[in-house]
Short mmCIF file of C-alpha atoms (C1' of nucleotides) in Angstrom, two decimals:
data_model
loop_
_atom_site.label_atom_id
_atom_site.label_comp_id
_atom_site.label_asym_id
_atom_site.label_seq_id
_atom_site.Cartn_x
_atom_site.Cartn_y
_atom_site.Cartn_z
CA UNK Q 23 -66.44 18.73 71.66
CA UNK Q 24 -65.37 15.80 73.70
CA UNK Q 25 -63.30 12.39 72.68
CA UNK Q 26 -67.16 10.21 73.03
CA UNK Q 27 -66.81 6.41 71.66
CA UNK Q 28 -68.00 7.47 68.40
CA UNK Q 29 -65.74 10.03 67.83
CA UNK Q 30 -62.65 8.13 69.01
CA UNK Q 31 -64.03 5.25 66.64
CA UNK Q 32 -63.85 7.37 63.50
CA UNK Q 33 -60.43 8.43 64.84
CA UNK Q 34 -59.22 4.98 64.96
CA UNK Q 35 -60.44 3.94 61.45
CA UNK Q 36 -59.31 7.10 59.88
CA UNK Q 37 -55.73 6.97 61.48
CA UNK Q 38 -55.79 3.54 60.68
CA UNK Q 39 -56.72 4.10 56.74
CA UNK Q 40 -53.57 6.13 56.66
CA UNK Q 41 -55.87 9.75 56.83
CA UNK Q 42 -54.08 12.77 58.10
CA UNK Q 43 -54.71 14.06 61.17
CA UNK Q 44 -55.86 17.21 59.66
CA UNK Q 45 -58.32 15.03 57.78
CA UNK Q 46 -59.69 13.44 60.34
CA UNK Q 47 -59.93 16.71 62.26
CA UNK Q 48 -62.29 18.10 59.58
CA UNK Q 49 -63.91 15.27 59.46
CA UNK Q 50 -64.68 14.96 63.12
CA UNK Q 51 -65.54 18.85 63.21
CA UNK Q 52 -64.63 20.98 66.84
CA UNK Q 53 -61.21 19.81 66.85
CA UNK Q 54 -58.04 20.78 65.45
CA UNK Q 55 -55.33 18.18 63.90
CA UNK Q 56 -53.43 19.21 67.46
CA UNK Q 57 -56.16 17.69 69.09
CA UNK Q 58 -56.40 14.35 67.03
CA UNK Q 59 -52.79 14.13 66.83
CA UNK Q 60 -52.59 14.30 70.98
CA UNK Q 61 -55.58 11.77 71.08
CA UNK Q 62 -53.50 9.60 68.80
CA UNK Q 63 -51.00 9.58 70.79
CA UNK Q 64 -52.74 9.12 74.35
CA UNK Q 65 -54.32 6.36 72.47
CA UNK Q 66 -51.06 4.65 71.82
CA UNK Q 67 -51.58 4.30 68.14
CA UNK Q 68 -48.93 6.48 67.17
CA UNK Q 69 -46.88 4.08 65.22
CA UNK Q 70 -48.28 1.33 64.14
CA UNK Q 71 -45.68 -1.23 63.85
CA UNK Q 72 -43.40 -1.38 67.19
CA UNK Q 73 -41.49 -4.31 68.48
CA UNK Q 74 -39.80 -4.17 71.25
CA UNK Q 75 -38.11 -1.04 70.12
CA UNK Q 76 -38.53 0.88 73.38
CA UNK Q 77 -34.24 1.44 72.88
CA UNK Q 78 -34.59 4.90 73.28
CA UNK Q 79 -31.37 6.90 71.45
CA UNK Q 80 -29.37 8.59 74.54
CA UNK Q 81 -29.21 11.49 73.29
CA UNK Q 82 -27.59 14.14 75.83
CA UNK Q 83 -27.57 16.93 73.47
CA UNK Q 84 -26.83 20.38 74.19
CA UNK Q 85 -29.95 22.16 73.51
CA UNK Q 86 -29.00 25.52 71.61
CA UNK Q 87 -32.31 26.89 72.48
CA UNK Q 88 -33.40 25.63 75.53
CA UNK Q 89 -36.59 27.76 76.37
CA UNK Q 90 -38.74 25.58 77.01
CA UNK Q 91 -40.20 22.68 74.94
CA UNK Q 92 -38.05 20.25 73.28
CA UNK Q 93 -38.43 18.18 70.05
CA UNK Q 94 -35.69 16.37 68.65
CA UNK Q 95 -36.27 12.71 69.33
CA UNK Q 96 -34.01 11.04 66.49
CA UNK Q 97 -36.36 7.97 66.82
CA UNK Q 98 -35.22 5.16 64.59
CA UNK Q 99 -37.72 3.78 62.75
CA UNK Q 100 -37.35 -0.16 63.00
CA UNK Q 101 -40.08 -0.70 60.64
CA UNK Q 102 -39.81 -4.48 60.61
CA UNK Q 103 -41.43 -4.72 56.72
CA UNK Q 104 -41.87 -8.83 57.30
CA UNK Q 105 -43.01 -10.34 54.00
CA UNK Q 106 -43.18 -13.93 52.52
CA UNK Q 107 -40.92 -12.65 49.66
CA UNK Q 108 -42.74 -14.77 47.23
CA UNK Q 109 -42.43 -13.12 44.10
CA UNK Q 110 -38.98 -12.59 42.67
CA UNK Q 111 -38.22 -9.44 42.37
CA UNK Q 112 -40.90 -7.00 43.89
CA UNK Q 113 -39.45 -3.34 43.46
CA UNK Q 114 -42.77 -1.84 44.35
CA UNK Q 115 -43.03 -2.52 48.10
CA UNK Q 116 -46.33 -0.74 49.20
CA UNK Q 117 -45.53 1.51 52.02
CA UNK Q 118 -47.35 -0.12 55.49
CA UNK Q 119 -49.13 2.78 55.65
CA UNK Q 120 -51.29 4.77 53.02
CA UNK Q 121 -54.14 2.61 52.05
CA UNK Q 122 -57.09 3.57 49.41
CA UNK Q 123 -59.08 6.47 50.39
CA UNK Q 124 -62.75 5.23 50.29
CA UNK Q 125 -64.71 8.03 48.21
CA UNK Q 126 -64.67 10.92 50.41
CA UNK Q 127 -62.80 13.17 48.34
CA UNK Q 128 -64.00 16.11 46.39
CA UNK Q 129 -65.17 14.87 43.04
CA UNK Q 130 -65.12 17.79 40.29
CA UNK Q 131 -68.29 17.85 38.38
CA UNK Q 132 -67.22 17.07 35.08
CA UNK Q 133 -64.16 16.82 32.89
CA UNK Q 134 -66.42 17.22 29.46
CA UNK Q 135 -64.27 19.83 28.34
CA UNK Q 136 -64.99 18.95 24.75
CA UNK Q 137 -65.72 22.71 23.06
CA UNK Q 138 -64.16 25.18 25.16
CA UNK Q 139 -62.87 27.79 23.22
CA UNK Q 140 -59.06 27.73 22.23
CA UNK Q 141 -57.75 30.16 24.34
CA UNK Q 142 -58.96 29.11 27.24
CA UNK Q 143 -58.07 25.60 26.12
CA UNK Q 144 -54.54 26.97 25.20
CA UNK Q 145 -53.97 28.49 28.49
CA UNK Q 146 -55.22 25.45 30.34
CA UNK Q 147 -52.67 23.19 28.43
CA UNK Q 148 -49.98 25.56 28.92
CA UNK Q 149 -50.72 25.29 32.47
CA UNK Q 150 -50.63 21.44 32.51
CA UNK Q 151 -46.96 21.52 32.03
CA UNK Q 152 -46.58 22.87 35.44
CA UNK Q 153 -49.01 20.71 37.22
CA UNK Q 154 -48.45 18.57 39.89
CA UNK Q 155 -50.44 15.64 38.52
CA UNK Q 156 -51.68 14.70 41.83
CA UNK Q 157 -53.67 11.37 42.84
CA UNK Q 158 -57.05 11.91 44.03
CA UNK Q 159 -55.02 11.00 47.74
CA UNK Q 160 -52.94 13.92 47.27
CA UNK Q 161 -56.09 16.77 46.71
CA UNK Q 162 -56.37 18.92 49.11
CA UNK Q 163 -58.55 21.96 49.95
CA UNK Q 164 -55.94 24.04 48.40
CA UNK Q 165 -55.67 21.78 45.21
CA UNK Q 166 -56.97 22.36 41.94
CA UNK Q 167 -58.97 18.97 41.50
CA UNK Q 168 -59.92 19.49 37.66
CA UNK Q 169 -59.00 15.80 36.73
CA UNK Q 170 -56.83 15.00 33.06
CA UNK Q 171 -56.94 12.21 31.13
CA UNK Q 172 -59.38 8.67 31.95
CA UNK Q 173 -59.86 7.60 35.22
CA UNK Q 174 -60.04 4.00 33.93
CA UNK Q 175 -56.62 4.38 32.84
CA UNK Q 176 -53.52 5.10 34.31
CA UNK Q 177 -52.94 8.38 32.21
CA UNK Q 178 -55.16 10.08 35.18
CA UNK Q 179 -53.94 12.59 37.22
CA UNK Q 180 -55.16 15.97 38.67
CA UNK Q 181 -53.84 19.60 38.12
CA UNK Q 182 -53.65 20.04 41.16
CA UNK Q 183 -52.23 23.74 41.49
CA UNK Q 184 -53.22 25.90 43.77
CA UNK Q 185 -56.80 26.97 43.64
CA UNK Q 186 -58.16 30.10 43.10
CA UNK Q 187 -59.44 31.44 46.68
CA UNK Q 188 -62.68 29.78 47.59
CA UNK Q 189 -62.62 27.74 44.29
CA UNK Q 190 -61.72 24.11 43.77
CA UNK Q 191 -60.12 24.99 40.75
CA UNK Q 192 -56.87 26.82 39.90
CA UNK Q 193 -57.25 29.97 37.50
CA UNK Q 194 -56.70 28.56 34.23
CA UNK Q 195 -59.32 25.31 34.89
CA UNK Q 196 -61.59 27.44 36.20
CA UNK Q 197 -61.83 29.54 33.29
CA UNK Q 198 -62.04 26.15 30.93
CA UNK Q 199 -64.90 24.98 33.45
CA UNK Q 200 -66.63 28.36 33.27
CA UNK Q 201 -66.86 28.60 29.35
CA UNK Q 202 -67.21 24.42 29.59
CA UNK Q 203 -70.68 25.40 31.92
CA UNK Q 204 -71.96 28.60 29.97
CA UNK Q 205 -71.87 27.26 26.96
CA UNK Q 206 -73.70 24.05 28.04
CA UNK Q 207 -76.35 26.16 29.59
CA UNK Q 208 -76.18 28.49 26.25
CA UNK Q 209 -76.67 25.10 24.12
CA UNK Q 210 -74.19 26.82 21.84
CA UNK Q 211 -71.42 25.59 20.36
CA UNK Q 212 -69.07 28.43 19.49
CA UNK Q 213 -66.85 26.19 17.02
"C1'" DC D 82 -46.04 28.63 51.90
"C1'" DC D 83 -48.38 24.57 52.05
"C1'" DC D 84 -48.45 20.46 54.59
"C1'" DT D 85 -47.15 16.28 57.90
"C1'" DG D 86 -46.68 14.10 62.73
"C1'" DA D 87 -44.24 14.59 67.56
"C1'" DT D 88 -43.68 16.59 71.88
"C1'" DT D 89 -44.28 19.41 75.90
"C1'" DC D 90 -46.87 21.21 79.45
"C1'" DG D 91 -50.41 24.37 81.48
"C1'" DC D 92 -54.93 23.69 82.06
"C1'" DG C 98 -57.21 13.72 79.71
"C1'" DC C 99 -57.04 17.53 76.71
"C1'" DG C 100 -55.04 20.38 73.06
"C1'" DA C 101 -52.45 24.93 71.84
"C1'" DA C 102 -47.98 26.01 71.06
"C1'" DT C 103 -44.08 24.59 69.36
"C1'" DC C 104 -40.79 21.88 66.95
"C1'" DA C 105 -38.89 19.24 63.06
"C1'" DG C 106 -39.27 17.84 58.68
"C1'" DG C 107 -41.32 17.09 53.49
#
DNA sequence: CCCTGATTCGC
DNA sequence: GCGAATCAGG
């Protein structure tokens, strides 16, 4: 795969939507996050706010492992964060980067766990206690997406443990989704 | 271990 | 210009 305009378009609103580059690699398809991350970087969109903060750190360190390739750039990051202060007291500063992921994501099918049985309900809720209650930003391919509480509130999270292999569920949701989907198809309701 | 971006350098 | 390998960090 080459860099063509299109590609390098979707690059540019991705990065610039806060998307990793991993993301956008998978999204672009024949390229690794390598790859987008060097194009990001020929493109000179690395960092998106930079002043003139070209004051590179002189750092003559002694390299303990000189083999070859180097990485320890202590870069300050001068992000200038310039905002009409107009409310009082604003704790919550929204981070420059990180905006709101359009719908991309991996939806689950659906939480309606209503009659599962109790032990798989049991085990599910024991399991809830340990997870990560991620935002639908933080899912990942690796992330159990089976979704808690109302998405129209903010009691809404995902589990958001690992997933079984191949599943988009951890063990203990899939199990709940399993029983939630067999007895739909079943039309029984084991009480 | 999973992930993130940053950098270098042979191609 | 490209991106794998590598590094540094969360």
């Amino acid at each position: 795969m080459s860099w063509t305009d299109e590609r390098v378009e979707i690059l540019k609103k991705m990065w610039g939507e806060g998307q990793s580059a991993s993301q956008i690699a998978k999204e672009l398809g024949g390229v690794t996050r390598n790859a987008v991350i060097g194009k990001v970087h020929r493109l000179g969109l690395s960092n998106r706010a930079e002043k003139t903060a070209t004051t590179k750190a002189p750092k003559a360190d002694a390299k303990p492992k000189p083999a070859r390739k180097a990485a320890e750039p202590k870069a300050p990051k001068p992000e200038a964060e310039a905002k009409p202060a107009a409310a009082p007291a604003s704790k919550e500063v929204v981070p420059a980067r990180r905006k709101i992921i359009p719908a991309n994501q991996p939806l689950p099918p659906q939480p309606s766990a209503n009659e599962v049985s109790p032990e798989a309900l049991a085990s599910q809720r024991e399991v809830q206690k340990k997870a990560l209650k991620l935002s639908l930003m933080e899912l990942t391919e690796r992330t159990c997406k089976w979704p808690f509480g109302d998405p129209a509130t903010d009691d809404f999270w995902f589990c958001g443990l690992p997933t079984e292999p191949g599943k988009p569920y951890c063990k203990p949701c899939l199990e709940v989704a399993n029983q939630s989907v067999s007895m739909r198809r079943d039309r029984r309701r084991p009480r």
